[in-house]
GROMACS .gro file of C-alpha atoms in nm:
model
  280
    1UNK     CA    1  -0.006   0.014   0.019
    2UNK     CA    2   0.145   0.324  -0.110
    3UNK     CA    3   0.170   0.608   0.194
    4UNK     CA    4  -0.106   0.823   0.026
    5UNK     CA    5  -0.325   0.539   0.043
    6UNK     CA    6  -0.224   0.463   0.417
    7UNK     CA    7  -0.311   0.824   0.509
    8UNK     CA    8  -0.645   0.806   0.380
    9UNK     CA    9  -0.757   0.508   0.545
   10UNK     CA   10  -0.556   0.600   0.868
   11UNK     CA   11  -0.760   0.953   0.858
   12UNK     CA   12  -1.115   0.773   0.788
   13UNK     CA   13  -1.051   0.485   1.043
   14UNK     CA   14  -0.978   0.779   1.329
   15UNK     CA   15  -1.276   0.948   1.218
   16UNK     CA   16  -1.510   0.663   1.237
   17UNK     CA   17  -1.357   0.416   1.454
   18UNK     CA   18  -1.598   0.126   1.409
   19UNK     CA   19  -1.420   0.098   1.032
   20UNK     CA   20  -1.070  -0.003   1.182
   21UNK     CA   21  -1.225  -0.398   1.177
   22UNK     CA   22  -1.273  -0.329   0.804
   23UNK     CA   23  -0.969  -0.236   0.662
   24UNK     CA   24  -0.942  -0.444   0.365
   25UNK     CA   25  -1.310  -0.353   0.266
   26UNK     CA   26  -1.224  -0.005   0.330
   27UNK     CA   27  -0.933  -0.059   0.084
   28UNK     CA   28  -1.112  -0.244  -0.172
   29UNK     CA   29  -1.435  -0.007  -0.193
   30UNK     CA   30  -1.193   0.321  -0.230
   31UNK     CA   31  -0.883   0.187  -0.447
   32UNK     CA   32  -1.056  -0.072  -0.643
   33UNK     CA   33  -1.397   0.027  -0.685
   34UNK     CA   34  -1.332   0.345  -0.727
   35UNK     CA   35  -1.131   0.429  -1.038
   36UNK     CA   36  -1.017   0.773  -1.010
   37UNK     CA   37  -0.924   1.036  -0.727
   38UNK     CA   38  -1.300   1.223  -0.812
   39UNK     CA   39  -1.489   0.910  -0.760
   40UNK     CA   40  -1.307   0.826  -0.465
   41UNK     CA   41  -1.364   1.178  -0.293
   42UNK     CA   42  -1.710   1.134  -0.355
   43UNK     CA   43  -1.753   0.778  -0.183
   44UNK     CA   44  -1.531   0.921   0.128
   45UNK     CA   45  -1.818   1.214   0.161
   46UNK     CA   46  -2.076   0.949   0.149
   47UNK     CA   47  -1.888   0.717   0.416
   48UNK     CA   48  -1.863   1.053   0.612
   49UNK     CA   49  -2.246   1.072   0.645
   50UNK     CA   50  -2.301   0.704   0.757
   51UNK     CA   51  -2.477   0.677   1.075
   52UNK     CA   52  -2.331   0.418   1.277
   53UNK     CA   53  -2.558   0.278   1.569
   54UNK     CA   54  -2.356   0.068   1.830
   55UNK     CA   55  -2.553  -0.224   1.993
   56UNK     CA   56  -2.582  -0.049   2.311
   57UNK     CA   57  -2.724   0.249   2.153
   58UNK     CA   58  -2.965  -0.018   1.954
   59UNK     CA   59  -3.089  -0.147   2.304
   60UNK     CA   60  -3.145   0.225   2.397
   61UNK     CA   61  -3.358   0.296   2.107
   62UNK     CA   62  -3.568  -0.040   2.168
   63UNK     CA   63  -3.598   0.089   2.537
   64UNK     CA   64  -3.744   0.432   2.405
   65UNK     CA   65  -3.974   0.240   2.168
   66UNK     CA   66  -4.103   0.076   2.455
   67UNK     CA   67  -4.157   0.381   2.688
   68UNK     CA   68  -4.368   0.524   2.410
   69UNK     CA   69  -4.588   0.231   2.387
   70UNK     CA   70  -4.675   0.216   2.749
   71UNK     CA   71  -4.750   0.624   2.667
   72UNK     CA   72  -4.976   0.530   2.413
   73UNK     CA   73  -5.222   0.344   2.579
   74UNK     CA   74  -5.225   0.261   2.973
   75UNK     CA   75  -5.438  -0.062   2.970
   76UNK     CA   76  -5.196  -0.312   2.799
   77UNK     CA   77  -5.494  -0.573   2.766
   78UNK     CA   78  -5.626  -0.333   2.467
   79UNK     CA   79  -5.271  -0.332   2.268
   80UNK     CA   80  -5.165  -0.535   2.015
   81UNK     CA   81  -4.775  -0.525   1.927
   82UNK     CA   82  -4.712  -0.678   1.589
   83UNK     CA   83  -4.465  -0.718   1.385
   84UNK     CA   84  -4.465  -0.569   1.000
   85UNK     CA   85  -4.317  -0.948   0.912
   86UNK     CA   86  -4.512  -1.094   0.610
   87UNK     CA   87  -4.393  -1.436   0.620
   88UNK     CA   88  -4.222  -1.717   0.839
   89UNK     CA   89  -3.887  -1.613   0.724
   90UNK     CA   90  -3.666  -1.473   1.021
   91UNK     CA   91  -3.714  -1.095   1.019
   92UNK     CA   92  -3.595  -0.765   1.185
   93UNK     CA   93  -3.958  -0.694   1.286
   94UNK     CA   94  -3.949  -0.989   1.463
   95UNK     CA   95  -3.676  -0.959   1.667
   96UNK     CA   96  -3.816  -0.564   1.777
   97UNK     CA   97  -4.135  -0.769   1.896
   98UNK     CA   98  -3.924  -1.042   2.071
   99UNK     CA   99  -3.718  -0.756   2.228
  100UNK     CA  100  -4.036  -0.555   2.346
  101UNK     CA  101  -4.172  -0.852   2.497
  102UNK     CA  102  -3.912  -0.850   2.735
  103UNK     CA  103  -3.807  -0.487   2.808
  104UNK     CA  104  -4.218  -0.449   2.863
  105UNK     CA  105  -4.221  -0.754   3.119
  106UNK     CA  106  -3.957  -0.629   3.318
  107UNK     CA  107  -4.156  -0.316   3.357
  108UNK     CA  108  -4.439  -0.534   3.505
  109UNK     CA  109  -4.666  -0.424   3.178
  110UNK     CA  110  -4.853  -0.739   3.141
  111UNK     CA  111  -5.166  -0.808   2.892
  112UNK     CA  112  -5.007  -0.701   2.547
  113UNK     CA  113  -5.095  -0.936   2.280
  114UNK     CA  114  -4.773  -0.982   2.069
  115UNK     CA  115  -4.798  -1.104   1.703
  116UNK     CA  116  -4.504  -1.205   1.495
  117UNK     CA  117  -4.693  -1.153   1.166
  118UNK     CA  118  -4.927  -0.859   1.070
  119UNK     CA  119  -5.137  -1.080   0.854
  120UNK     CA  120  -5.192  -1.308   1.159
  121UNK     CA  121  -5.304  -1.021   1.389
  122UNK     CA  122  -5.686  -1.083   1.322
  123UNK     CA  123  -5.658  -1.439   1.402
  124UNK     CA  124  -5.461  -1.411   1.726
  125UNK     CA  125  -5.719  -1.093   1.836
  126UNK     CA  126  -6.025  -1.314   1.775
  127UNK     CA  127  -5.872  -1.605   2.027
  128UNK     CA  128  -5.872  -1.312   2.279
  129UNK     CA  129  -6.234  -1.213   2.196
  130UNK     CA  130  -6.127  -0.904   1.991
  131UNK     CA  131  -5.994  -0.690   2.328
  132UNK     CA  132  -5.727  -0.584   2.150
  133UNK     CA  133  -5.837  -0.324   1.947
  134UNK     CA  134  -5.520  -0.109   1.942
  135UNK     CA  135  -5.306  -0.210   1.699
  136UNK     CA  136  -4.915  -0.123   1.669
  137UNK     CA  137  -4.708  -0.233   1.393
  138UNK     CA  138  -4.347  -0.226   1.471
  139UNK     CA  139  -4.026  -0.259   1.278
  140UNK     CA  140  -3.679  -0.152   1.337
  141UNK     CA  141  -3.697   0.030   0.976
  142UNK     CA  142  -3.899   0.199   0.736
  143UNK     CA  143  -3.780   0.304   0.385
  144UNK     CA  144  -4.041   0.432   0.105
  145UNK     CA  145  -4.342   0.339   0.322
  146UNK     CA  146  -4.482   0.118   0.050
  147UNK     CA  147  -4.466  -0.196   0.273
  148UNK     CA  148  -4.624  -0.010   0.575
  149UNK     CA  149  -4.952   0.101   0.383
  150UNK     CA  150  -4.974  -0.201   0.217
  151UNK     CA  151  -4.976  -0.384   0.532
  152UNK     CA  152  -5.214  -0.148   0.680
  153UNK     CA  153  -5.467  -0.177   0.405
  154UNK     CA  154  -5.460  -0.572   0.423
  155UNK     CA  155  -5.565  -0.547   0.817
  156UNK     CA  156  -5.838  -0.314   0.757
  157UNK     CA  157  -5.941  -0.530   0.513
  158UNK     CA  158  -5.928  -0.869   0.738
  159UNK     CA  159  -6.126  -0.673   1.022
  160UNK     CA  160  -6.397  -0.541   0.795
  161UNK     CA  161  -6.626  -0.282   0.993
  162UNK     CA  162  -6.486  -0.375   1.348
  163UNK     CA  163  -6.364  -0.062   1.521
  164UNK     CA  164  -5.969  -0.082   1.559
  165UNK     CA  165  -5.711   0.160   1.579
  166UNK     CA  166  -5.365   0.126   1.380
  167UNK     CA  167  -5.059   0.333   1.448
  168UNK     CA  168  -4.683   0.255   1.329
  169UNK     CA  169  -4.374   0.267   1.555
  170UNK     CA  170  -4.007   0.209   1.465
  171UNK     CA  171  -3.679   0.268   1.569
  172UNK     CA  172  -3.555   0.424   1.213
  173UNK     CA  173  -3.725   0.583   0.912
  174UNK     CA  174  -3.676   0.760   0.583
  175UNK     CA  175  -3.747   1.130   0.612
  176UNK     CA  176  -3.949   1.088   0.261
  177UNK     CA  177  -4.117   0.762   0.428
  178UNK     CA  178  -4.248   0.936   0.728
  179UNK     CA  179  -4.389   1.209   0.511
  180UNK     CA  180  -4.538   0.963   0.281
  181UNK     CA  181  -4.720   0.797   0.569
  182UNK     CA  182  -4.832   1.131   0.727
  183UNK     CA  183  -4.961   1.239   0.415
  184UNK     CA  184  -5.189   0.919   0.399
  185UNK     CA  185  -5.312   1.016   0.734
  186UNK     CA  186  -5.105   0.726   0.950
  187UNK     CA  187  -5.015   0.794   1.291
  188UNK     CA  188  -4.611   0.720   1.280
  189UNK     CA  189  -4.373   0.740   1.590
  190UNK     CA  190  -3.965   0.721   1.523
  191UNK     CA  191  -3.765   0.667   1.765
  192UNK     CA  192  -3.422   0.809   1.578
  193UNK     CA  193  -3.427   1.117   1.380
  194UNK     CA  194  -3.574   1.079   1.058
  195UNK     CA  195  -3.260   0.955   0.754
  196UNK     CA  196  -3.220   1.179   0.496
  197UNK     CA  197  -3.128   1.060   0.130
  198UNK     CA  198  -2.690   1.141   0.159
  199UNK     CA  199  -2.691   1.257  -0.180
  200UNK     CA  200  -3.012   1.463  -0.305
  201UNK     CA  201  -3.108   1.626   0.051
  202UNK     CA  202  -2.708   1.754   0.104
  203UNK     CA  203  -2.631   1.880  -0.278
  204UNK     CA  204  -2.759   2.111  -0.506
  205UNK     CA  205  -2.872   1.921  -0.835
  206UNK     CA  206  -2.591   1.936  -1.056
  207UNK     CA  207  -2.357   1.807  -0.791
  208UNK     CA  208  -2.611   1.542  -0.685
  209UNK     CA  209  -2.629   1.411  -1.022
  210UNK     CA  210  -2.228   1.396  -1.061
  211UNK     CA  211  -2.257   1.190  -0.727
  212UNK     CA  212  -2.500   0.979  -0.867
  213UNK     CA  213  -2.322   0.894  -1.185
  214UNK     CA  214  -2.009   0.819  -1.022
  215UNK     CA  215  -2.186   0.560  -0.756
  216UNK     CA  216  -2.393   0.405  -1.073
  217UNK     CA  217  -2.055   0.346  -1.238
  218UNK     CA  218  -1.960   0.171  -0.956
  219UNK     CA  219  -2.301  -0.028  -0.922
  220UNK     CA  220  -2.293  -0.130  -1.304
  221UNK     CA  221  -1.996  -0.399  -1.215
  222UNK     CA  222  -2.214  -0.527  -0.990
  223UNK     CA  223  -2.424  -0.879  -1.028
  224UNK     CA  224  -2.780  -0.727  -1.114
  225UNK     CA  225  -2.989  -0.997  -0.973
  226UNK     CA  226  -2.868  -1.233  -0.695
  227UNK     CA  227  -3.126  -1.520  -0.677
  228UNK     CA  228  -3.393  -1.321  -0.792
  229UNK     CA  229  -3.322  -1.054  -0.567
  230UNK     CA  230  -3.242  -0.739  -0.793
  231UNK     CA  231  -2.983  -0.492  -0.738
  232UNK     CA  232  -3.166  -0.180  -0.650
  233UNK     CA  233  -2.964   0.136  -0.777
  234UNK     CA  234  -2.890   0.378  -0.514
  235UNK     CA  235  -3.080   0.152  -0.277
  236UNK     CA  236  -3.462   0.020  -0.272
  237UNK     CA  237  -3.678   0.291  -0.410
  238UNK     CA  238  -3.336   0.507  -0.447
  239UNK     CA  239  -3.331   0.552  -0.117
  240UNK     CA  240  -2.966   0.685  -0.067
  241UNK     CA  241  -2.979   0.583   0.283
  242UNK     CA  242  -2.654   0.551   0.471
  243UNK     CA  243  -2.660   0.369   0.822
  244UNK     CA  244  -2.493   0.080   0.977
  245UNK     CA  245  -2.623  -0.093   1.286
  246UNK     CA  246  -2.405  -0.300   1.473
  247UNK     CA  247  -2.503  -0.675   1.456
  248UNK     CA  248  -2.838  -0.609   1.245
  249UNK     CA  249  -2.898  -0.665   0.880
  250UNK     CA  250  -2.832  -0.353   0.668
  251UNK     CA  251  -3.161  -0.218   0.518
  252UNK     CA  252  -3.190  -0.268   0.144
  253UNK     CA  253  -3.265   0.101   0.101
  254UNK     CA  254  -2.860   0.186   0.205
  255UNK     CA  255  -2.657   0.260  -0.070
  256UNK     CA  256  -2.553  -0.082  -0.253
  257UNK     CA  257  -2.177   0.035  -0.278
  258UNK     CA  258  -2.164  -0.037   0.094
  259UNK     CA  259  -2.290  -0.383   0.118
  260UNK     CA  260  -2.365  -0.576  -0.228
  261UNK     CA  261  -2.132  -0.860  -0.230
  262UNK     CA  262  -2.139  -0.980  -0.587
  263UNK     CA  263  -1.964  -0.868  -0.869
  264UNK     CA  264  -2.115  -0.976  -1.263
  265UNK     CA  265  -1.853  -1.246  -1.278
  266UNK     CA  266  -2.001  -1.381  -0.941
  267UNK     CA  267  -1.655  -1.271  -0.785
  268UNK     CA  268  -1.717  -1.185  -0.406
  269UNK     CA  269  -1.691  -0.824  -0.281
  270UNK     CA  270  -1.540  -0.729   0.044
  271UNK     CA  271  -1.794  -0.497   0.195
  272UNK     CA  272  -1.801  -0.254   0.488
  273UNK     CA  273  -2.194  -0.346   0.562
  274UNK     CA  274  -2.373  -0.648   0.559
  275UNK     CA  275  -2.691  -0.771   0.467
  276UNK     CA  276  -2.813  -1.117   0.449
  277UNK     CA  277  -2.850  -1.190   0.038
  278UNK     CA  278  -3.137  -1.372   0.052
  279UNK     CA  279  -3.310  -1.076   0.155
  280UNK     CA  280  -3.122  -0.856  -0.096
   0.00000   0.00000   0.00000
């Protein structure tokens, strides 16, 4: 490694200490994927905007979420805490529900109905004589809001004319996702500050277009589809999110240059963030 490259890596790792254990992947991103200085400088600016959440911070956010749930309704026996999950696969929303179950138990809050799949809300409520009429949909992250709106519509259809209330509570949400849900009249609570697009929301149109052109060139080397999961340029819904949570699956709205693991020839990329490619 040349001295200039070492100095760049040293400066970044001093500023973002969580990257200290990812030197190989960081080196690859900056000096292999980035083919010129201009692209490297752009990627370095985007790295600077990554919000890194430690496991301690994440657990604290879960506790804040639990406190908000308690404040929402004083009687737990009226409340369902429902994962946004739509299938039987392991999912971040189910992990949030499981954590909340423990946190709320420690606070002697008994009576909540915990549901692991949003489409099982009606079935589980029916077993409790439909006493739990306040439905709180939870997850760790909301991107475009598309999934949330679909989940809510399905739940309303299942319950028909029954009197229910639905709200959404999450740890992280994009700024545009929050606005979209609120425009649809959805009550939404976000523990962490809404996440901005790290290109469009920080740079003027001309500079943003240059940034996106350079990032898309890097993406053009990637495998376009992994086992039926397409590569979403700039992140799902062009999310342009820069978020890293210690030991938690990276949302697919995050810029793929940070986590997409395969090139077109199926060679594996070292990556600074991780997402299970089966969920890509």
